Structures are given as C-alpha cells and as structure tokens.
Short mmCIF file of C-alpha atoms in Angstrom, two decimals:
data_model
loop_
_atom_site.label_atom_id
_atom_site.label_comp_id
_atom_site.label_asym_id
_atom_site.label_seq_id
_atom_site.Cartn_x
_atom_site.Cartn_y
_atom_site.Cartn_z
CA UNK U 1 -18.21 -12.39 13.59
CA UNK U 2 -18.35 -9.00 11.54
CA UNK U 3 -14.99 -7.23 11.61
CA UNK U 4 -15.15 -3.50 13.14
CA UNK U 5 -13.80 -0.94 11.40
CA UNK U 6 -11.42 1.06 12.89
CA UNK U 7 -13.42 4.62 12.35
CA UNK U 8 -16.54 2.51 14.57
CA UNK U 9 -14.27 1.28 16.93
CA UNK U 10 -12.83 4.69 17.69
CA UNK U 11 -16.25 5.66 17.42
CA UNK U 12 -17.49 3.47 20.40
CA UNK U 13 -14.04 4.51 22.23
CA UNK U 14 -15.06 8.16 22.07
CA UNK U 15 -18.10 7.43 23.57
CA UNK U 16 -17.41 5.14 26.13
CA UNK U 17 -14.58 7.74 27.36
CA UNK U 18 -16.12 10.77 27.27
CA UNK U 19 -19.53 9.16 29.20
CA UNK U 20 -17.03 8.11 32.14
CA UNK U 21 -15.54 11.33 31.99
CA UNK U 22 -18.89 13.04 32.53
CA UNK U 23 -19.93 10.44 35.37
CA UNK U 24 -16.58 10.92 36.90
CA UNK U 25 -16.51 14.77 36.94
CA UNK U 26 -20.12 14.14 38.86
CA UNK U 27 -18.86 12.09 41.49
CA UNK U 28 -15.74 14.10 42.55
CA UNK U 29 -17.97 17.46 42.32
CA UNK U 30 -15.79 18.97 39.80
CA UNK U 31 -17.64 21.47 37.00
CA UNK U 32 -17.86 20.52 33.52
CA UNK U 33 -15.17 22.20 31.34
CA UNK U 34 -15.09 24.75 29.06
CA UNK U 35 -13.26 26.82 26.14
CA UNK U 36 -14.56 30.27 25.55
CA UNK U 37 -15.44 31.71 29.34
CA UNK U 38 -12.44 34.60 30.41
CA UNK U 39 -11.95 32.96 33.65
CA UNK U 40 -9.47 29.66 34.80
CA UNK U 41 -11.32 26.60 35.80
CA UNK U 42 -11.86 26.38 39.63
CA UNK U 43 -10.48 22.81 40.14
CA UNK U 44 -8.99 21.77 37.34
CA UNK U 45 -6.78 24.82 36.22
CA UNK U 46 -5.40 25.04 39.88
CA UNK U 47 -1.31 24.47 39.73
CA UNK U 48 -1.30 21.70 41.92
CA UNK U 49 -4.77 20.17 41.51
CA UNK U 50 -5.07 16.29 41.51
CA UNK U 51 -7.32 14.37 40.01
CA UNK U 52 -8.89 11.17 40.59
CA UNK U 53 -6.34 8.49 38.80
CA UNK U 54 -9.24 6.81 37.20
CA UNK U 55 -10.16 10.97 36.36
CA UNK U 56 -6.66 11.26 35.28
CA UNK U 57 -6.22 8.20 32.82
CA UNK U 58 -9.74 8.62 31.62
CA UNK U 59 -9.06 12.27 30.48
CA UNK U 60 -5.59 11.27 28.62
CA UNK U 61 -7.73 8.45 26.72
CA UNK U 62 -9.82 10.54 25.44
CA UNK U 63 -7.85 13.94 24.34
CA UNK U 64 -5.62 10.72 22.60
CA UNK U 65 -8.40 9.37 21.31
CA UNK U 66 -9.95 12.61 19.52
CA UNK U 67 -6.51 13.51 18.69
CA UNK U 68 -6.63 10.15 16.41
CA UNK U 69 -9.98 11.06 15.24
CA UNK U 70 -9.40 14.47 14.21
CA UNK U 71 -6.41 12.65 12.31
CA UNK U 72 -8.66 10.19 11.10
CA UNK U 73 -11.37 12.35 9.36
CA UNK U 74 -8.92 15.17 8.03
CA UNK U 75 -7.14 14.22 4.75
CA UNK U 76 -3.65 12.98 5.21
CA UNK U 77 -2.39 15.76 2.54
CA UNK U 78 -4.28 18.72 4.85
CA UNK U 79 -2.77 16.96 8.41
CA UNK U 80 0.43 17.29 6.82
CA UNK U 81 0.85 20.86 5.61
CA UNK U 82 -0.79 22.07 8.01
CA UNK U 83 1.71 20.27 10.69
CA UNK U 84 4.15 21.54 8.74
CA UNK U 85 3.03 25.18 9.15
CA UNK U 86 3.38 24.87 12.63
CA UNK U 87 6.25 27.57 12.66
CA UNK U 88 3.47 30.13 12.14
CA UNK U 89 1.29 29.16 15.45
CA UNK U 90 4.55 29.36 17.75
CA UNK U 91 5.61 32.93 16.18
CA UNK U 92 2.22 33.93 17.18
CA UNK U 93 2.65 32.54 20.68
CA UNK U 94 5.97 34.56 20.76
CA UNK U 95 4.28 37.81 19.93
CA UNK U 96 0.90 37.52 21.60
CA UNK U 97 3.77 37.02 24.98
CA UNK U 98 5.98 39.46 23.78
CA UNK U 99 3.40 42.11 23.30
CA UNK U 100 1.48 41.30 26.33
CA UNK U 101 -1.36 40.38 24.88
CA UNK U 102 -4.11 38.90 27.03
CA UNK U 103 -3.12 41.57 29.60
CA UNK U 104 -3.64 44.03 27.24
CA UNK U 105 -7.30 42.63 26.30
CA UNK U 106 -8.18 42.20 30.22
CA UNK U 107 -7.16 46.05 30.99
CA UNK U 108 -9.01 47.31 27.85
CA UNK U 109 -12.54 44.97 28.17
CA UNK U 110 -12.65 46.07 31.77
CA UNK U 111 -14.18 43.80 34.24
CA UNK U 112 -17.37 42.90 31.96
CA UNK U 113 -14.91 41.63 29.81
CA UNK U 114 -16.35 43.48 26.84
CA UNK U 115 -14.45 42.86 23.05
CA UNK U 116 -11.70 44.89 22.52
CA UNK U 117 -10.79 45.71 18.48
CA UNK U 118 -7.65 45.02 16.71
CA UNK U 119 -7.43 49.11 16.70
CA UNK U 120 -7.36 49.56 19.80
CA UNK U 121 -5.29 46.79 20.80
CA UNK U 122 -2.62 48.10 17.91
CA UNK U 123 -2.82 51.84 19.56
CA UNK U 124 -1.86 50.46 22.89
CA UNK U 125 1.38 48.02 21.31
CA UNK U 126 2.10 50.06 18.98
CA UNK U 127 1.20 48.04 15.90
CA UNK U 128 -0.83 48.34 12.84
CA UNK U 129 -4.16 46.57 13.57
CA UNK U 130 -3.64 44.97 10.52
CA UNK U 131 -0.23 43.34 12.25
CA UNK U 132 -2.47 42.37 14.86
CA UNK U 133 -5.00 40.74 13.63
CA UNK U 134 -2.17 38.84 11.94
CA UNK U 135 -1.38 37.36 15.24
CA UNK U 136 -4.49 36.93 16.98
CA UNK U 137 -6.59 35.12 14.61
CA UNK U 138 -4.16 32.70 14.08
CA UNK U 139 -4.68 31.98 17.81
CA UNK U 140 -8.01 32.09 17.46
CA UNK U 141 -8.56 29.55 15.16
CA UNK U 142 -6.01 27.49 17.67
CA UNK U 143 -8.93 28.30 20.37
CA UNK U 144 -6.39 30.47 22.09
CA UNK U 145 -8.00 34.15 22.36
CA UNK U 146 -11.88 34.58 21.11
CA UNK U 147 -12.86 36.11 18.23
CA UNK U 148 -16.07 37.51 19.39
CA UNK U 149 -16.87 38.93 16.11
CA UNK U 150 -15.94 39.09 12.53
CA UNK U 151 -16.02 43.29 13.04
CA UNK U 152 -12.43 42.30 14.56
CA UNK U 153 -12.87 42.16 18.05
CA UNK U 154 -11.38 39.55 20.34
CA UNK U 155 -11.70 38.43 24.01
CA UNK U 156 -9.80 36.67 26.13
CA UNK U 157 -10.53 32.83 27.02
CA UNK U 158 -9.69 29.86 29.48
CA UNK U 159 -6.35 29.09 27.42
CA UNK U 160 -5.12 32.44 26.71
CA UNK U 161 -5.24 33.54 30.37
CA UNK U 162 -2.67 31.55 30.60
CA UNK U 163 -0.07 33.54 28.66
CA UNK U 164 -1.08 36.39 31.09
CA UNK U 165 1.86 37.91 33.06
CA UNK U 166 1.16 36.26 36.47
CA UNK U 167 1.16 32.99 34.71
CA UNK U 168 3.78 30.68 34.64
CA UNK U 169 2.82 28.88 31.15
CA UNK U 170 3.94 32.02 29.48
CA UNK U 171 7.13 32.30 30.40
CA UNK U 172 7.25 28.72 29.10
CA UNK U 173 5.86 29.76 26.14
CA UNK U 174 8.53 32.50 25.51
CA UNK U 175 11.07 30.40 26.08
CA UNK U 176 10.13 27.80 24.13
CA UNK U 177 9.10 29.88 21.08
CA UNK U 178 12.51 32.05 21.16
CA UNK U 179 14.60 28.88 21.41
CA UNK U 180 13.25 26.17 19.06
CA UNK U 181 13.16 28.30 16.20
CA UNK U 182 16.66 29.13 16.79
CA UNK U 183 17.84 25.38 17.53
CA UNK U 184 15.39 23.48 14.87
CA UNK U 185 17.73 24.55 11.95
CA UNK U 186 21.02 23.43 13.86
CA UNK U 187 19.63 19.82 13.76
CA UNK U 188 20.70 18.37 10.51
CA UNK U 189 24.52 19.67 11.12
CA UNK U 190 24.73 18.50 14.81
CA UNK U 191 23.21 14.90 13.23
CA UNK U 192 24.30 14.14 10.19
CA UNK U 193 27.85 14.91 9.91
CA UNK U 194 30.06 12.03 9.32
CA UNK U 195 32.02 12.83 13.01
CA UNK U 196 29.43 13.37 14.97
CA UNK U 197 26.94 11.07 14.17
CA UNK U 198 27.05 8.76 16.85
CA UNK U 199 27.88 12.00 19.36
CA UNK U 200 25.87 12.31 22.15
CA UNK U 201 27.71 14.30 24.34
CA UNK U 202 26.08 17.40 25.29
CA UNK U 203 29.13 19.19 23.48
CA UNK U 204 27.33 18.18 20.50
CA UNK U 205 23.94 19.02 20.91
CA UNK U 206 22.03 21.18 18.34
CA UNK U 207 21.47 23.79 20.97
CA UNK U 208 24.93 24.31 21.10
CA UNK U 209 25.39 24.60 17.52
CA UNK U 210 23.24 27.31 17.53
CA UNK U 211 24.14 29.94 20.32
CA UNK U 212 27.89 28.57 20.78
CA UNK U 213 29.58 28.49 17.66
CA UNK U 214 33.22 28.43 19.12
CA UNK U 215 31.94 25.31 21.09
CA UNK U 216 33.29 27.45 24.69
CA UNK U 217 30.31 25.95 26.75
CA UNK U 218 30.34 22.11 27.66
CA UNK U 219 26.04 22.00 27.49
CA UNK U 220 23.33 24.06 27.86
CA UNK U 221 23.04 25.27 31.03
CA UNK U 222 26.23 26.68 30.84
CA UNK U 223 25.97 28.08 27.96
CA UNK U 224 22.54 29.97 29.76
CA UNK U 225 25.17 31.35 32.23
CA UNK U 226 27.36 32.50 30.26
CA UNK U 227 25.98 33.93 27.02
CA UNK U 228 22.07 34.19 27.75
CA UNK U 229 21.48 35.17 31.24
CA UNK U 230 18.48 36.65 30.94
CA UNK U 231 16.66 33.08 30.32
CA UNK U 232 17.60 31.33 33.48
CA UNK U 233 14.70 33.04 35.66
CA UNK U 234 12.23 32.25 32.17
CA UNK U 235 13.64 29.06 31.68
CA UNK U 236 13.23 28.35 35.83
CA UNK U 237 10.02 29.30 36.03
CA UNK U 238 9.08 27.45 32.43
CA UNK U 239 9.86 24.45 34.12
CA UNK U 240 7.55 25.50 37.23
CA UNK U 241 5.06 25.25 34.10
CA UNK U 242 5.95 21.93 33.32
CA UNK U 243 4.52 20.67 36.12
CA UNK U 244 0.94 21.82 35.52
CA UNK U 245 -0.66 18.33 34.46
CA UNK U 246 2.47 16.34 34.59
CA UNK U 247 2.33 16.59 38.47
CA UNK U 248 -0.86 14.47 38.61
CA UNK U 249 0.97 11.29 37.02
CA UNK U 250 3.62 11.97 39.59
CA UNK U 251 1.49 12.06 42.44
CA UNK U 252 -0.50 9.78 42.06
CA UNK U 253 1.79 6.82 40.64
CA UNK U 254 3.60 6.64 43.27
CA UNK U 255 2.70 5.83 47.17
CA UNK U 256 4.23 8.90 48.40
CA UNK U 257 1.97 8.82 51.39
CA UNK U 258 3.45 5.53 52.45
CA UNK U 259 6.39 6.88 53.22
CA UNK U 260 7.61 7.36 56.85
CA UNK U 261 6.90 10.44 58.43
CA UNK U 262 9.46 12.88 58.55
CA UNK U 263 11.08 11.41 55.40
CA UNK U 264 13.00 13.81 53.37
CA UNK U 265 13.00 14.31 49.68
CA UNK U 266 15.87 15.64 47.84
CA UNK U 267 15.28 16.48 44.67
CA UNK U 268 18.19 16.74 42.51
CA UNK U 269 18.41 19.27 40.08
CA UNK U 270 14.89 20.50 41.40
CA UNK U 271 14.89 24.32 39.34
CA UNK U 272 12.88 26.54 41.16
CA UNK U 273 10.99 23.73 43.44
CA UNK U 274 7.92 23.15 41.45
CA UNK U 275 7.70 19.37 42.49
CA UNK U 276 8.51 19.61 45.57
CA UNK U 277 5.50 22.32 46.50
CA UNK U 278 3.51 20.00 45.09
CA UNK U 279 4.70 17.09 47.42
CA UNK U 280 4.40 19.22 50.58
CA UNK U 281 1.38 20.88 49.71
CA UNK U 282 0.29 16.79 49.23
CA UNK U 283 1.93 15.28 51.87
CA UNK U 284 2.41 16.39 55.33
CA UNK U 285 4.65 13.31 55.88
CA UNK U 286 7.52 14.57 54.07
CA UNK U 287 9.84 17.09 54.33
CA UNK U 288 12.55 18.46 51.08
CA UNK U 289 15.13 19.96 50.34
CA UNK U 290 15.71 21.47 46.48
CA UNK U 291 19.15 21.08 45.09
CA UNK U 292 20.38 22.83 41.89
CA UNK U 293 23.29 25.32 41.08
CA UNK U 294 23.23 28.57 43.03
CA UNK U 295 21.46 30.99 40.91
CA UNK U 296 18.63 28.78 40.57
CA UNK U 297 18.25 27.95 44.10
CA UNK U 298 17.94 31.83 44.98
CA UNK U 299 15.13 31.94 42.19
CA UNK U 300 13.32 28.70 44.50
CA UNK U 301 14.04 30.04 47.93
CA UNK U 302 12.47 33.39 46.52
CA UNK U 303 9.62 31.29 44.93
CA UNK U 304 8.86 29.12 48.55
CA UNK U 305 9.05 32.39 50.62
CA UNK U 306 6.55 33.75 48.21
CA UNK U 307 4.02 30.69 48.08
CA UNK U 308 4.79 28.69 50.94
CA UNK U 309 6.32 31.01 53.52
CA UNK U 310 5.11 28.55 56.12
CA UNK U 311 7.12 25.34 54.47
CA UNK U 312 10.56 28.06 54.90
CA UNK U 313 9.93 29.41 58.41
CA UNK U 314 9.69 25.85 59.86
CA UNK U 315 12.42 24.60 58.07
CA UNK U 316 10.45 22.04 55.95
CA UNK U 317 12.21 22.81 52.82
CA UNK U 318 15.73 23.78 52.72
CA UNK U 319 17.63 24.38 49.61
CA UNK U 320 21.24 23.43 48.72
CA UNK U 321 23.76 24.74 45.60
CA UNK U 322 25.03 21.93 44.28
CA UNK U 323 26.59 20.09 41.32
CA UNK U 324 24.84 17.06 40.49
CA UNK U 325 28.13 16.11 38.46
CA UNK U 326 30.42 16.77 41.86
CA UNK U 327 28.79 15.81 44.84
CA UNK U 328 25.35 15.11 46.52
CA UNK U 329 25.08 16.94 49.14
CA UNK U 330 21.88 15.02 51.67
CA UNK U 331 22.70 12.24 53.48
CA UNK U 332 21.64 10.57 56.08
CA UNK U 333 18.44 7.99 57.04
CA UNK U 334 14.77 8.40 55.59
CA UNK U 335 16.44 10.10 51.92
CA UNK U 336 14.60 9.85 48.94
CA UNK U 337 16.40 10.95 46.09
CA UNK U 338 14.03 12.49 43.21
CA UNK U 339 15.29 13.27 39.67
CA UNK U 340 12.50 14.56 37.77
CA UNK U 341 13.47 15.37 33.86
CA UNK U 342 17.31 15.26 34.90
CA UNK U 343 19.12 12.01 33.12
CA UNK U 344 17.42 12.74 29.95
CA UNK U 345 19.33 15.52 29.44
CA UNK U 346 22.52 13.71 29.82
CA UNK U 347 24.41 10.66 28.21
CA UNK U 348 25.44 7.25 29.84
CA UNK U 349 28.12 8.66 31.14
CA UNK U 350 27.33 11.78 32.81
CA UNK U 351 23.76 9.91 34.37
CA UNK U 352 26.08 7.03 35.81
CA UNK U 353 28.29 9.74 37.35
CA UNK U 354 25.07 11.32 38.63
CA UNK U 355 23.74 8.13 39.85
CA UNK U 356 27.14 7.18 41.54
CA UNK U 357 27.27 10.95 43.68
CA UNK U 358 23.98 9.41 45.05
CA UNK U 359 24.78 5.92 45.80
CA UNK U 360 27.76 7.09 48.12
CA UNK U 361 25.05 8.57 50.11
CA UNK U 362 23.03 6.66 50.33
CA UNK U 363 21.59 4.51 53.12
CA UNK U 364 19.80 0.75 53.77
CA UNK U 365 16.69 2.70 53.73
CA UNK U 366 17.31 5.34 50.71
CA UNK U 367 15.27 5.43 47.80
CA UNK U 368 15.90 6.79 43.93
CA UNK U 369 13.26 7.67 42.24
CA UNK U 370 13.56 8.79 38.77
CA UNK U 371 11.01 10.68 37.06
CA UNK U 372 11.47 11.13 33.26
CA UNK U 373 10.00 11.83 29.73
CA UNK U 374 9.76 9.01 27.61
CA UNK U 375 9.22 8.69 23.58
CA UNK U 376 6.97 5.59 23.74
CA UNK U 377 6.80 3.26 20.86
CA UNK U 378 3.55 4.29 18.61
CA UNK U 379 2.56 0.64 18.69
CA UNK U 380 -1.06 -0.33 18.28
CA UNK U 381 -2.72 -1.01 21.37
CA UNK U 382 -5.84 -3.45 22.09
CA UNK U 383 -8.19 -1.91 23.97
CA UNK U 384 -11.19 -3.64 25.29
CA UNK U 385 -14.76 -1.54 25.60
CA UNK U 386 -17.02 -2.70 28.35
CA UNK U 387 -19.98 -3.36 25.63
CA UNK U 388 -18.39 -5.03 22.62
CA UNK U 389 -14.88 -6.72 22.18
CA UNK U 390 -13.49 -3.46 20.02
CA UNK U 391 -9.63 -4.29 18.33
CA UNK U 392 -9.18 -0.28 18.53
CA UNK U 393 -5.78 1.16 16.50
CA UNK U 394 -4.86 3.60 19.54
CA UNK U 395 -1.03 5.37 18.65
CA UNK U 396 0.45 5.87 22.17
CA UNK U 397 0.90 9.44 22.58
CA UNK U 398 4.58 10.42 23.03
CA UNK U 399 4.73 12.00 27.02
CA UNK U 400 6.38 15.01 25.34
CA UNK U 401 3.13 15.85 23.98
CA UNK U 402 0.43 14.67 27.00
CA UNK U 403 1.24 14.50 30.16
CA UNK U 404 4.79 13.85 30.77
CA UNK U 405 4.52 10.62 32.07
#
C-alpha cells in the first residue's frame, strides 16, 4: 500500500472538514461566514450562541487544520520571523483601541459604510495620516480593518467591529496589549535565577516583576488594587470576552440540563458573571450565584441588571464578596461549585486551600466542577477520514490559542 504524504493527507483532511462544515451550517440554518462585510454575523457572532457539538468540533478541526497548512506551505525561515514580529501586530491592536478606531471609521463612512482615508481618519485622532496608515495596514493585512483601496482608504469589517467601544473583545484587547508587552521582558529574571527557579508562588510571577518591584503585593490581583486600578473594570470585562467561543465547549460538554431543577451554581471567582449568563440564559433549571471580591461583584451586579434585569428581580442570580482563599460562602443541598480559569492561576498550595473552603461545604449531593485552560501535549494525532485510511500529522492546538477547552 502507497504511503500518503503528509501535505495529501492534510489535503484530504481539509476537504473532508470543510464539506461537513458546509453541510452542517445547512442543516442548523445558520449563514455561511464571511470576512470583509461591516456587520457581525447573525448567529454565530452572538455572545452566547451555541453551536451544534458536531458544528463545534468540526469548526476547531478545521481552523487547526489550515493553521498546519498555512505552516506547511510557508517556509520555515518566513513562519519564524514573521512569528517573531508579532510585537508589531499587538502595538497596532493597542492603538487602533486606544485611538478608537473602528468607531471612528463607522461615524465617518456613515451608514453606507463608504471608505474613509487615512487623512481624514488622522484629522479626527489627531495623527499624521502617515502614522495611521502605519497602524491600519498592518491590520489589514491581519484581515482586521479593509483596505478598500490602495488610494488609502479603509473600511471596517466582521473582525474589527469587534474592537468597537460597545464590544467587549476590545477591552480584552487593551488589556492584553498594555500588559504583555510590559510582563514578556520580566520572564527570563522571574525564571532563570538560581533562587527562584523552582518558585511558583505567585510572589514570583513575572507580572510581579514588572509592576511591583518592591515585591509589596502577594499576586496579581492585588497588585490591580493597589497600584493599577483603572484595569480591574478592563480586565473584568476582558474576561466577559473570554467567554465568546470558549462558552460553547462549556456548554455543551457537560449535561448541565440534567441537573435538578432549582439547582444552584456558584461560581467561584466568577468576575463579572460571564458564565453564569450564559448558563441561565441556557438553562432554566438552574439558578447562580457569582462570587468574587467586592469590587468585582459591583462591576457583575451592574452587568446582570443591565443584560438580564429579569435573572436580578427574581432573585435567580445573587452575588456574594468573597475570598476564595478564606471562606466559601454557599452552602446548602443542590450546590454546584464552578471554577472556570481559577486554579491555574494558583500553585498546589493555594488550589488545595481553595478546594478545601469548598469541601467543608459541601453536601452528599454537591458537585465541583472545574473548568480550566490546558497546554496540551503537541503530539501527533491519527486521524481517520471516512474515504481512505489517512495517518494525518495533526499538532493539538494549545486551548490558549482555540477555544479554551
């Protein structure tokens, strides 16, 4: 039996993945997708939308799949440097947020949408055009913004609507962009000195090497209190962000529905209640209650009342200041106790005391459920076409990257 090669193999994957997609777009009614229209998608760009799971895992397959085929066909040498250059995509990101951009192109294009031009766009930001053509195309060539023409004019698109000021992706995006850059270069010290190599305590963490030089702050998020207040709402809403594709691989791999009705969800650490709209906008047999320290929960109540007044008035979410690290505060029968993207912050010994504030609440018919982000092993994977016995090389795609899962 001839031996496929790997680049026919993906080939065939492709293929195969992308026809199911199309079939299974057809049979749940949802439009095709697309890149350059100014306008979100009806189903698939709504916050809480969720997909079929055969939809769901089909989709991831293939976005990994033509991820490993764009790597495939590109020289190594070019991948590399231009991964390297990466830097230069998320300082555009910063200013196209920073400046305001995509609300800047909506107001000027007008309903029709018409191209705006890097001159008028620099007279209304107050930068040379030649500044701002510096960050757009950049973004353009990342499919983010539309160059409609190469007289320098740019519209707005599916992606960059999303870094408009309604939009909770771009206060992810800001705080992501201001932070990293800041925190990247901190890495090698926090790592590689001789006394704090095998550190893990959030004391050490190249975050706090960065903003926290007299090491005052025990982690992060206390460090946020203290010295950079002004992220908390940004980094609260960020998170809100988070859940925008992740929340499909939530929902759906787990039988939420199952559970009895009237069960109640705490979710631990829960930011500004992201997860937990999506559960009671899911399922009308639960109930939930979002615990996290007290400014936060004022930026969730705030955030329910505004979306989900309904869920507040009849008292089917509650919210609760608490520290994890002290005491759980629910208790009681028909608990579930959620943790979504909370113990991998922490080390063994801060997650067991976590853990341990639960179990003492806990009841013969409590649950834990842990929701985190793992680094999977890039190990090849077999995967089996329905036409031909394919040995495809597939690198599992780290859940930082996809979908969080």
């Amino acid at each position: 039996m001839t031996q496929t090669s790997e680049f026919q193999a993906l080939k065939a994957l492709i293929h195969t993945n992308l026809d199911r997609y199309e079939e299974l777009l057809k049979k749940s009614n949802t439009p095709e997708p697309f890149l350059n229209e100014a306008r979100m998608h009806p189903v698939i760009d709504l916050p809480n939308h969720v997909a079929d799971k055969e939809l769901y895992v089909t989709t991831q397959n293939l976005a990994s799949a033509l991820d490993m085929m764009a790597t495939m066909v590109q020289l190594p040498s070019w991948r590399l440097m231009s991964e390297s250059m990466a830097t230069y995509t998320v300082f555009s990101m910063q200013m196209a947020t920073s400046l305001q951009l995509a609300d800047v192109i909506q107001e000027l294009g007008g309903s029709a949408g018409k191209p705006v031009s890097v001159d008028e766009i620099g007279a209304r930001v107050g930068l040379p055009p030649s500044r701002v053509l510096k960050v757009l195309r950049p973004l353009a060539n990342s499919y983010i913004f539309q160059e409609a023409s190469e007289g320098l004019f740019f519209v707005n698109n599916r992606s960059s609507l999303y870094l408009s000021e309604d939009c909770d992706v771009k206060q992810f995006v800001q705080y992501t962009s201001w932070i990293h850059p800041r925190v990247v270069p901190s890495i090698p010290d926090a790592w590689m000195k001789p006394e704090s190599k095998d550190d893990w305590s959030p004391a050490n963490a190249a975050f706090l090497h960065a903003f926290d030089e007299q090491h005052k702050c025990r982690d992060a998020f206390e460090l946020f209190q203290k010295r950079i207040p002004e992220l908390i709402p940004r980094f609260g809403v960020g998170m809100q962000a988070c859940n925008r594709g992740a929340v499909e691989g939530v929902l759906l791999d787990y039988a939420w529905s199952e559970l009895p009705k009237g069960t109640t969800c705490i979710d631990i650490g829960g930011g500004i209640g992201a997860l937990m709209a999506a559960l009671l906008d899911q399922y009308p047999n639960l109930n939930g209650v979002v615990q996290d320290r007290p400014e936060v929960v004022e930026q969730a109540k705030a955030s329910f009342e505004k979306n989900m007044p309904d869920a507040v008035a009849s008292g089917r979410v509650r919210f609760e200041a608490a520290d994890f690290f002290q005491e759980i505060k629910a208790s009681g029968p028909n608990k579930v106790y959620v943790m979504r993207m909370i113990i991998h912050d922490w080390p063994d010994k801060e997650a067991l005391q976590i853990l341990q504030n639960i179990k003492v609440k806990m009841e013969a018919d409590s649950k834990v459920i842990i929701i985190d982000t793992l680094l999977q092993p890039a190990v090849i994977v077999a995967v089996r076409n329905d036409n031909a016995e394919l040995g495809v090389c597939l690198s599992v795609v780290c859940a930082v990257k996809r979908s969080g899962r």
